[in-house]
Amino acid sequence: MQLVTDSVAKSIGGSSFIRKMFEKGIELKKKFGEDAVCDFSLGNPDVPPPAKTKDVLIKLADRAVTPCGVGYCPNAGIPEVREAMAKYLSKQQETEVAAKDVVMSVGAAGAIVSFFRAVISPGDEVITPAPYFVEYGSYCGHFGGVLKTVPSIPPAFRPDVKGIEVAINSRTRAIIVNSPNNPTGCIYSAEDLKAIARLVDNENERRIANGHRPMVILSDEPYRVFAFDGVKVPPMLPISKWTCVLGSFSKSLSLPGERVGYFLANPAMPEQASLIQAVTLMTRTLGYVNAPVIGQRLAAELTEETVDLEIYDRRRKLMTKVLRDAGVEFEEPKGAFYFFVKSPVEDDFKFVDALAEENILVVPGTGFGFSGYVRICCAVDEKVIARSAEGFKKVMAKFR
């Protein structure tokens, strides 16, 4: 007997390697103690939210006990929050946008799922460079979409623009761009992004001339503020009128549990209003109804704030030293808080298992669609990173 569908049963069987390693960490911590385990598996930001968060929450607490203080809001979001987001995103994207161009969402995930429901028909394809955030396949697959991956170019993991060009066909509905990237930490250059945009612009010119539906660039940007060594994350809206941007405050403000994000469609996009309307409708009919109102108001008050990025930068530099001292092959990331390092053996699972024997938990690159590598998340205390040094050295010595 089976209550769930075959596709869901299959998904359960192949559930996220990230979560599996996180659960392995809980097991090891129970067995050996919290201080004996170096868990680099889950990207759960541990740096406290900005200090102003407390003041805003106190103010919101007073409002919460008024009539409808935490009641329903319009599906697209609280009007004054959308105004604040438009101001914030106009500066970020170096393009003037209005409140009507923004939909508040249940995290970045809610934005991308609502977008896919609005534009994906069964058999449509979504292209993404690999390695990639593992849930993309499920997000578009829920609606019959097919995720088509194009391997990026190691060691820096630049997107393979020529490979993306080859992958585009009449069924392509979107290209996902995730920069700074999870899992590689790569920040895509303006040159590479403009090259991808030219592909989309040229393809859409042909499609529109023949009466066919266009495709879009979907820029997934939850790590935008995590850029180091003076590297800039290019704004996406000036690059192509066919660009949509989505993001959240889970990482930048350390508010992952609040589940608040946004969807922004370029106001220069033809028929943009219909897309905003569709994403708004999908927000309601997919059961989200509206983004959490406390999270919305909190984010609107904190648009000029971020977590302490210096903490993440110190961790990045320390992990760089630990890995180099151990002889691990990798490209130092310039963004996000991940390292994507080469396994000393072809089978990345063997590397993961060997590290687990030293109570070091990482995620196999296979789980991100790119075997032979592993992801290391630096959303942990510097003491944990320092403590892992001997374990990395021991494992690397085993494979020499």
Coordinates of C-alpha atoms in Angstrom, one line a residue:
M1 CA 0.0 0.0 0.0
Q2 CA 1.2 3.5 -0.8
L3 CA -0.7 6.7 0.0
V4 CA 1.6 9.1 -1.8
T5 CA 2.3 9.4 -5.5
D6 CA 5.2 7.6 -7.2
S7 CA 7.0 10.8 -7.9
V8 CA 6.7 12.0 -4.2
A9 CA 7.8 8.6 -3.0
K10 CA 10.8 8.8 -5.2
S11 CA 11.6 12.3 -3.9
I12 CA 11.4 11.1 -0.3
G13 CA 13.8 8.3 -1.2
G14 CA 16.3 10.8 -2.7
S15 CA 15.8 13.5 -0.1
S16 CA 18.4 16.3 0.3
F17 CA 22.0 15.2 1.1
I18 CA 22.2 18.5 3.1
R19 CA 19.4 17.4 5.5
K20 CA 20.9 13.9 5.7
M21 CA 24.3 15.2 6.8
F22 CA 22.6 17.6 9.2
E23 CA 20.8 14.7 10.8
K24 CA 24.1 12.8 10.9
G25 CA 25.5 15.7 12.8
I26 CA 22.8 15.4 15.4
E27 CA 23.6 11.7 15.8
L28 CA 27.3 12.4 16.2
K29 CA 26.8 15.2 18.7
K30 CA 24.7 12.9 20.9
K31 CA 27.4 10.2 20.7
F32 CA 30.6 12.3 21.0
G33 CA 29.4 15.6 22.4
E34 CA 28.7 19.0 20.8
D35 CA 32.4 20.1 21.0
A36 CA 33.7 17.0 19.2
V37 CA 31.8 17.6 16.0
C38 CA 32.6 20.1 13.2
D39 CA 29.3 20.4 11.3
F40 CA 29.6 22.3 8.0
S41 CA 26.5 20.8 6.4
L42 CA 23.6 23.2 6.8
G43 CA 23.5 26.8 5.7
N44 CA 21.7 28.0 8.8
P45 CA 23.0 31.5 9.6
D46 CA 24.1 31.7 13.2
V47 CA 25.3 35.3 13.4
P48 CA 22.7 37.3 15.4
P49 CA 20.4 39.7 13.6
P50 CA 21.2 43.4 13.6
A51 CA 20.8 45.0 17.1
K52 CA 18.0 47.2 15.7
T53 CA 15.9 44.0 15.3
K54 CA 15.0 44.0 19.0
D55 CA 13.8 47.6 18.9
V56 CA 11.6 47.0 15.8
L57 CA 10.1 43.8 17.4
I58 CA 9.2 45.7 20.5
K59 CA 7.4 48.3 18.4
L60 CA 5.7 45.5 16.5
A61 CA 4.7 43.8 19.7
D62 CA 2.7 47.0 20.7
R63 CA 1.0 47.0 17.3
A64 CA 0.3 43.3 17.4
V65 CA -2.3 43.7 20.2
T66 CA -4.4 46.2 18.2
P67 CA -7.3 45.1 16.0
C68 CA -6.0 43.2 13.0
G69 CA -2.4 44.0 14.1
V70 CA -1.3 40.6 12.7
G71 CA -4.2 40.1 10.4
Y72 CA -4.4 39.3 6.7
C73 CA -2.8 41.7 4.2
P74 CA -3.1 42.0 0.4
N75 CA -1.7 38.9 -1.3
A76 CA 1.1 41.0 -2.8
G77 CA 2.1 42.3 0.5
I78 CA 1.5 45.2 2.9
P79 CA 1.4 48.4 0.7
E80 CA 3.9 50.4 2.8
V81 CA 6.2 47.4 2.9
R82 CA 6.1 47.2 -0.9
E83 CA 6.9 50.9 -1.0
A84 CA 9.9 50.4 1.3
M85 CA 11.1 47.4 -0.8
A86 CA 10.8 49.4 -4.0
K87 CA 13.0 52.1 -2.6
Y88 CA 15.5 49.4 -1.3
L89 CA 15.5 47.5 -4.6
S90 CA 15.8 50.7 -6.8
K91 CA 19.1 51.4 -5.1
Q92 CA 20.3 47.8 -5.2
Q93 CA 19.4 47.2 -8.8
E94 CA 20.4 50.7 -10.0
T95 CA 17.0 50.9 -11.7
E96 CA 13.9 52.9 -10.6
V97 CA 11.2 50.5 -9.6
A98 CA 7.8 51.1 -7.9
A99 CA 5.8 49.2 -5.3
K100 CA 3.6 47.7 -8.0
D101 CA 6.7 45.9 -9.4
V102 CA 7.3 44.0 -6.1
V103 CA 5.5 41.0 -4.6
M104 CA 6.3 40.1 -1.0
S105 CA 6.8 36.3 -0.7
V106 CA 7.2 33.5 1.8
G107 CA 11.0 33.5 1.5
A108 CA 12.8 33.4 -1.8
A109 CA 11.5 29.8 -2.1
G110 CA 7.9 31.1 -2.1
A111 CA 8.8 33.6 -4.8
I112 CA 10.4 31.1 -7.1
V113 CA 7.6 28.5 -6.7
S114 CA 4.9 31.1 -7.4
F115 CA 6.8 32.3 -10.4
F116 CA 7.1 28.7 -11.8
R117 CA 3.4 28.1 -11.2
A118 CA 2.7 31.2 -13.2
V119 CA 4.9 30.5 -16.2
I120 CA 5.6 26.7 -16.4
S121 CA 3.6 24.3 -18.5
P122 CA 4.3 20.5 -18.4
G123 CA 7.4 19.8 -20.4
D124 CA 8.8 23.3 -20.2
E125 CA 12.5 23.6 -19.3
V126 CA 14.4 25.7 -16.8
I127 CA 18.2 26.0 -17.3
T128 CA 20.6 26.5 -14.4
P129 CA 24.4 26.3 -14.2
A130 CA 25.6 23.4 -12.1
P131 CA 26.4 23.0 -9.3
Y132 CA 23.1 24.4 -8.1
F133 CA 20.7 24.7 -5.1
V134 CA 19.2 21.3 -5.0
E135 CA 15.6 22.3 -4.6
Y136 CA 15.4 24.0 -8.0
G137 CA 14.4 20.7 -9.6
S138 CA 11.5 20.2 -7.2
Y139 CA 10.3 23.7 -7.5
C140 CA 9.8 23.6 -11.2
G141 CA 9.0 19.8 -11.2
H142 CA 5.9 20.4 -9.1
F143 CA 4.3 21.9 -12.2
G144 CA 5.7 19.5 -14.9
G145 CA 8.8 21.5 -15.5
V146 CA 12.2 20.0 -16.3
L147 CA 15.4 21.3 -14.8
K148 CA 18.2 21.3 -17.3
T149 CA 21.7 21.8 -15.9
V150 CA 24.8 23.1 -17.6
P151 CA 28.1 22.3 -15.9
S152 CA 30.0 25.4 -14.8
I153 CA 33.7 25.8 -15.5
P154 CA 36.0 24.8 -12.5
P155 CA 37.9 25.8 -10.6
A156 CA 36.2 29.3 -10.3
F157 CA 32.9 27.8 -11.5
R158 CA 32.1 30.6 -14.0
P159 CA 28.9 29.8 -15.9
D160 CA 29.5 28.1 -19.3
V161 CA 27.8 30.6 -21.6
K162 CA 28.3 28.6 -24.7
G163 CA 26.9 25.5 -22.9
I164 CA 23.8 27.5 -21.9
E165 CA 23.4 28.7 -25.5
V166 CA 23.4 25.0 -26.7
A167 CA 20.9 24.1 -24.0
I168 CA 18.3 26.7 -25.0
N169 CA 15.4 25.4 -27.1
S170 CA 11.8 26.2 -27.8
R171 CA 10.7 24.7 -24.4
T172 CA 13.1 26.9 -22.4
R173 CA 11.1 29.1 -20.1
A174 CA 13.7 30.5 -17.7
I175 CA 17.4 30.6 -16.9
I176 CA 18.2 30.7 -13.2
V177 CA 21.2 32.8 -12.2
N178 CA 22.3 32.4 -8.5
S179 CA 25.1 34.8 -7.6
P180 CA 26.7 34.8 -5.1
N181 CA 26.3 31.2 -5.7
N182 CA 25.3 28.3 -3.4
P183 CA 27.2 26.0 -3.3
T184 CA 30.4 27.5 -4.9
G185 CA 30.6 31.0 -3.4
C186 CA 31.3 32.3 -7.0
I187 CA 30.1 35.8 -7.9
Y188 CA 29.3 36.0 -11.6
S189 CA 31.0 38.8 -13.5
A190 CA 29.1 41.5 -15.3
E191 CA 30.7 40.2 -18.5
D192 CA 29.3 36.7 -18.0
L193 CA 25.9 38.0 -17.0
K194 CA 25.7 40.3 -20.0
A195 CA 26.6 37.3 -22.3
I196 CA 23.7 35.3 -20.8
A197 CA 21.4 38.3 -21.2
R198 CA 22.3 38.6 -24.9
L199 CA 21.3 35.0 -25.4
V200 CA 17.9 35.6 -23.8
D201 CA 17.3 38.9 -25.6
N202 CA 18.2 37.4 -29.0
E203 CA 16.0 34.3 -28.4
N204 CA 13.1 36.4 -27.3
E205 CA 13.3 38.7 -30.3
R206 CA 12.9 35.6 -32.5
R207 CA 10.1 34.2 -30.4
I208 CA 8.1 37.4 -30.3
A209 CA 8.5 37.8 -34.0
N210 CA 6.9 34.3 -34.4
G211 CA 4.2 34.8 -31.8
H212 CA 5.8 32.5 -29.2
R213 CA 6.1 33.0 -25.4
P214 CA 9.3 34.6 -24.2
M215 CA 11.8 33.3 -21.6
V216 CA 13.2 35.2 -18.7
I217 CA 16.3 35.4 -16.5
L218 CA 15.4 34.6 -12.9
S219 CA 18.1 36.0 -10.6
D220 CA 18.1 34.3 -7.2
E221 CA 19.9 36.6 -4.8
P222 CA 19.6 35.6 -1.1
Y223 CA 23.4 36.0 -0.7
R224 CA 23.7 39.4 -2.5
V225 CA 25.2 41.2 0.5
F226 CA 27.9 38.5 1.1
A227 CA 30.6 39.9 -1.2
F228 CA 34.2 40.1 -0.1
D229 CA 37.6 41.4 -1.2
G230 CA 36.0 44.4 -2.9
V231 CA 34.1 42.2 -5.5
K232 CA 30.8 43.7 -6.6
V233 CA 27.7 41.8 -7.3
P234 CA 26.4 43.3 -10.6
P235 CA 22.8 44.6 -10.6
M236 CA 20.6 42.5 -12.9
L237 CA 17.8 44.8 -14.1
P238 CA 20.0 47.0 -16.2
I239 CA 21.4 43.9 -18.0
S240 CA 18.1 42.8 -19.6
K241 CA 14.5 43.9 -19.7
W242 CA 13.6 40.1 -19.4
T243 CA 15.0 39.9 -15.8
C244 CA 13.2 39.0 -12.6
V245 CA 14.9 39.2 -9.3
L246 CA 14.0 37.4 -6.1
G247 CA 15.6 37.3 -2.7
S248 CA 15.0 37.1 1.0
F249 CA 16.3 38.4 4.3
S250 CA 17.0 34.9 5.7
K251 CA 20.8 35.3 5.4
S252 CA 21.4 39.1 5.2
L253 CA 19.4 39.7 8.4
S254 CA 19.6 36.2 9.9
L255 CA 15.9 35.8 9.8
P256 CA 15.4 32.4 8.1
G257 CA 12.6 31.4 10.4
E258 CA 10.5 34.5 9.5
R259 CA 10.2 33.3 5.9
V260 CA 10.0 36.7 4.2
G261 CA 11.3 37.4 0.7
Y262 CA 10.3 39.3 -2.5
F263 CA 9.8 38.9 -6.2
L264 CA 10.7 41.8 -8.5
A265 CA 9.9 41.9 -12.2
N266 CA 11.7 44.4 -14.4
P267 CA 9.3 47.3 -15.1
A268 CA 10.7 47.4 -18.7
M269 CA 9.5 43.9 -19.4
P270 CA 6.7 43.6 -21.9
E271 CA 3.4 42.6 -20.2
Q272 CA 5.2 42.8 -16.9
A273 CA 1.9 43.8 -15.1
S274 CA 0.4 40.5 -16.1
L275 CA 3.3 38.6 -14.6
I276 CA 3.1 40.5 -11.3
Q277 CA -0.6 39.8 -11.3
A278 CA 0.0 36.1 -11.9
V279 CA 2.6 35.7 -9.2
T280 CA 0.3 37.5 -6.8
L281 CA -2.5 35.1 -7.7
M282 CA -0.3 32.1 -7.3
T283 CA 0.8 33.4 -3.9
R284 CA -2.8 33.1 -2.8
T285 CA -3.8 29.9 -4.6
L286 CA -0.7 27.9 -3.7
G287 CA -1.8 28.4 -0.1
Y288 CA 0.8 31.0 1.0
V289 CA -2.0 33.7 1.0
N290 CA 0.5 36.4 2.0
A291 CA 4.1 36.7 3.3
P292 CA 4.2 36.7 7.2
V293 CA 3.1 40.2 8.3
I294 CA 5.6 40.5 11.2
G295 CA 8.4 39.4 8.9
Q296 CA 7.3 41.9 6.2
R297 CA 7.3 44.8 8.7
L298 CA 10.5 43.7 10.2
A299 CA 12.3 43.6 6.9
A300 CA 10.9 47.0 5.8
E301 CA 12.4 48.6 8.9
L302 CA 15.8 46.9 8.4
T303 CA 16.5 47.6 4.7
E304 CA 19.6 49.6 5.7
E305 CA 20.9 46.9 8.0
T306 CA 22.8 43.7 7.6
V307 CA 24.3 41.1 9.9
D308 CA 28.0 41.6 10.9
L309 CA 29.6 40.7 7.6
E310 CA 33.1 40.9 9.1
I311 CA 32.3 37.8 11.1
Y312 CA 31.6 35.9 7.9
D313 CA 34.8 37.3 6.3
R314 CA 36.9 36.2 9.2
R315 CA 35.5 32.7 9.0
R316 CA 36.1 32.7 5.2
K317 CA 39.8 33.6 5.7
L318 CA 40.2 31.1 8.5
M319 CA 38.7 28.3 6.5
T320 CA 40.9 29.2 3.6
K321 CA 44.0 28.7 5.8
V322 CA 42.7 25.4 7.3
L323 CA 42.1 24.0 3.8
R324 CA 45.3 25.2 2.3
D325 CA 47.3 23.9 5.2
A326 CA 45.7 20.5 4.7
G327 CA 46.5 20.5 1.0
V328 CA 42.8 20.7 -0.2
E329 CA 42.3 21.9 -3.8
F330 CA 39.8 24.8 -4.1
E331 CA 39.2 28.3 -5.3
E332 CA 38.7 30.8 -2.5
P333 CA 35.1 32.0 -2.7
K334 CA 34.4 35.7 -3.0
G335 CA 30.7 35.5 -2.0
A336 CA 28.1 33.7 0.2
F337 CA 29.5 31.6 3.0
Y338 CA 30.4 28.3 1.2
F339 CA 33.5 26.6 -0.1
F340 CA 33.2 24.1 -2.9
V341 CA 36.4 22.0 -2.7
K342 CA 37.7 19.3 -4.9
S343 CA 37.7 15.8 -3.5
P344 CA 41.1 14.0 -3.4
V345 CA 39.3 11.0 -4.8
E346 CA 36.9 10.8 -7.8
D347 CA 34.1 9.5 -5.6
D348 CA 33.1 12.5 -3.4
F349 CA 31.1 10.2 -1.1
K350 CA 34.4 8.5 0.0
F351 CA 35.8 11.9 0.9
V352 CA 32.6 12.7 2.8
D353 CA 32.7 9.4 4.7
A354 CA 36.4 9.8 5.6
L355 CA 35.8 13.3 7.0
A356 CA 32.8 12.0 9.0
E357 CA 35.1 9.5 10.6
E358 CA 37.0 12.6 11.9
N359 CA 33.6 14.1 13.0
I360 CA 33.7 16.6 10.2
L361 CA 30.5 16.9 8.2
V362 CA 30.3 18.2 4.7
V363 CA 27.9 17.7 1.8
P364 CA 28.8 15.7 -1.3
G365 CA 28.9 17.7 -4.5
T366 CA 26.8 15.0 -6.2
G367 CA 23.9 16.5 -4.2
F368 CA 24.4 19.7 -6.0
G369 CA 24.7 18.1 -9.5
F370 CA 28.5 18.2 -9.6
S371 CA 30.3 15.1 -8.5
G372 CA 34.0 15.1 -7.3
Y373 CA 33.6 18.0 -5.0
V374 CA 32.1 18.7 -1.6
R375 CA 30.4 21.8 -0.1
I376 CA 31.6 23.3 3.2
C377 CA 29.3 25.8 4.9
C378 CA 31.0 28.4 7.1
A379 CA 27.9 29.5 9.0
V380 CA 29.6 28.2 12.2
D381 CA 31.8 29.6 15.0
E382 CA 35.4 30.2 14.3
K383 CA 36.3 27.7 17.0
V384 CA 34.6 25.0 15.0
I385 CA 36.6 25.9 11.9
A386 CA 39.9 25.9 13.8
R387 CA 39.0 22.6 15.5
S388 CA 38.6 20.9 12.1
A389 CA 42.2 21.6 11.0
E390 CA 43.7 18.4 12.2
G391 CA 40.9 16.3 10.9
F392 CA 41.2 17.8 7.4
K393 CA 45.0 17.1 7.5
K394 CA 44.5 13.5 8.6
V395 CA 42.0 12.8 5.8
M396 CA 44.0 14.4 3.1
A397 CA 47.0 12.3 4.3
K398 CA 45.0 9.1 3.9
F399 CA 44.4 9.8 0.2
R400 CA 48.0 10.8 -0.8

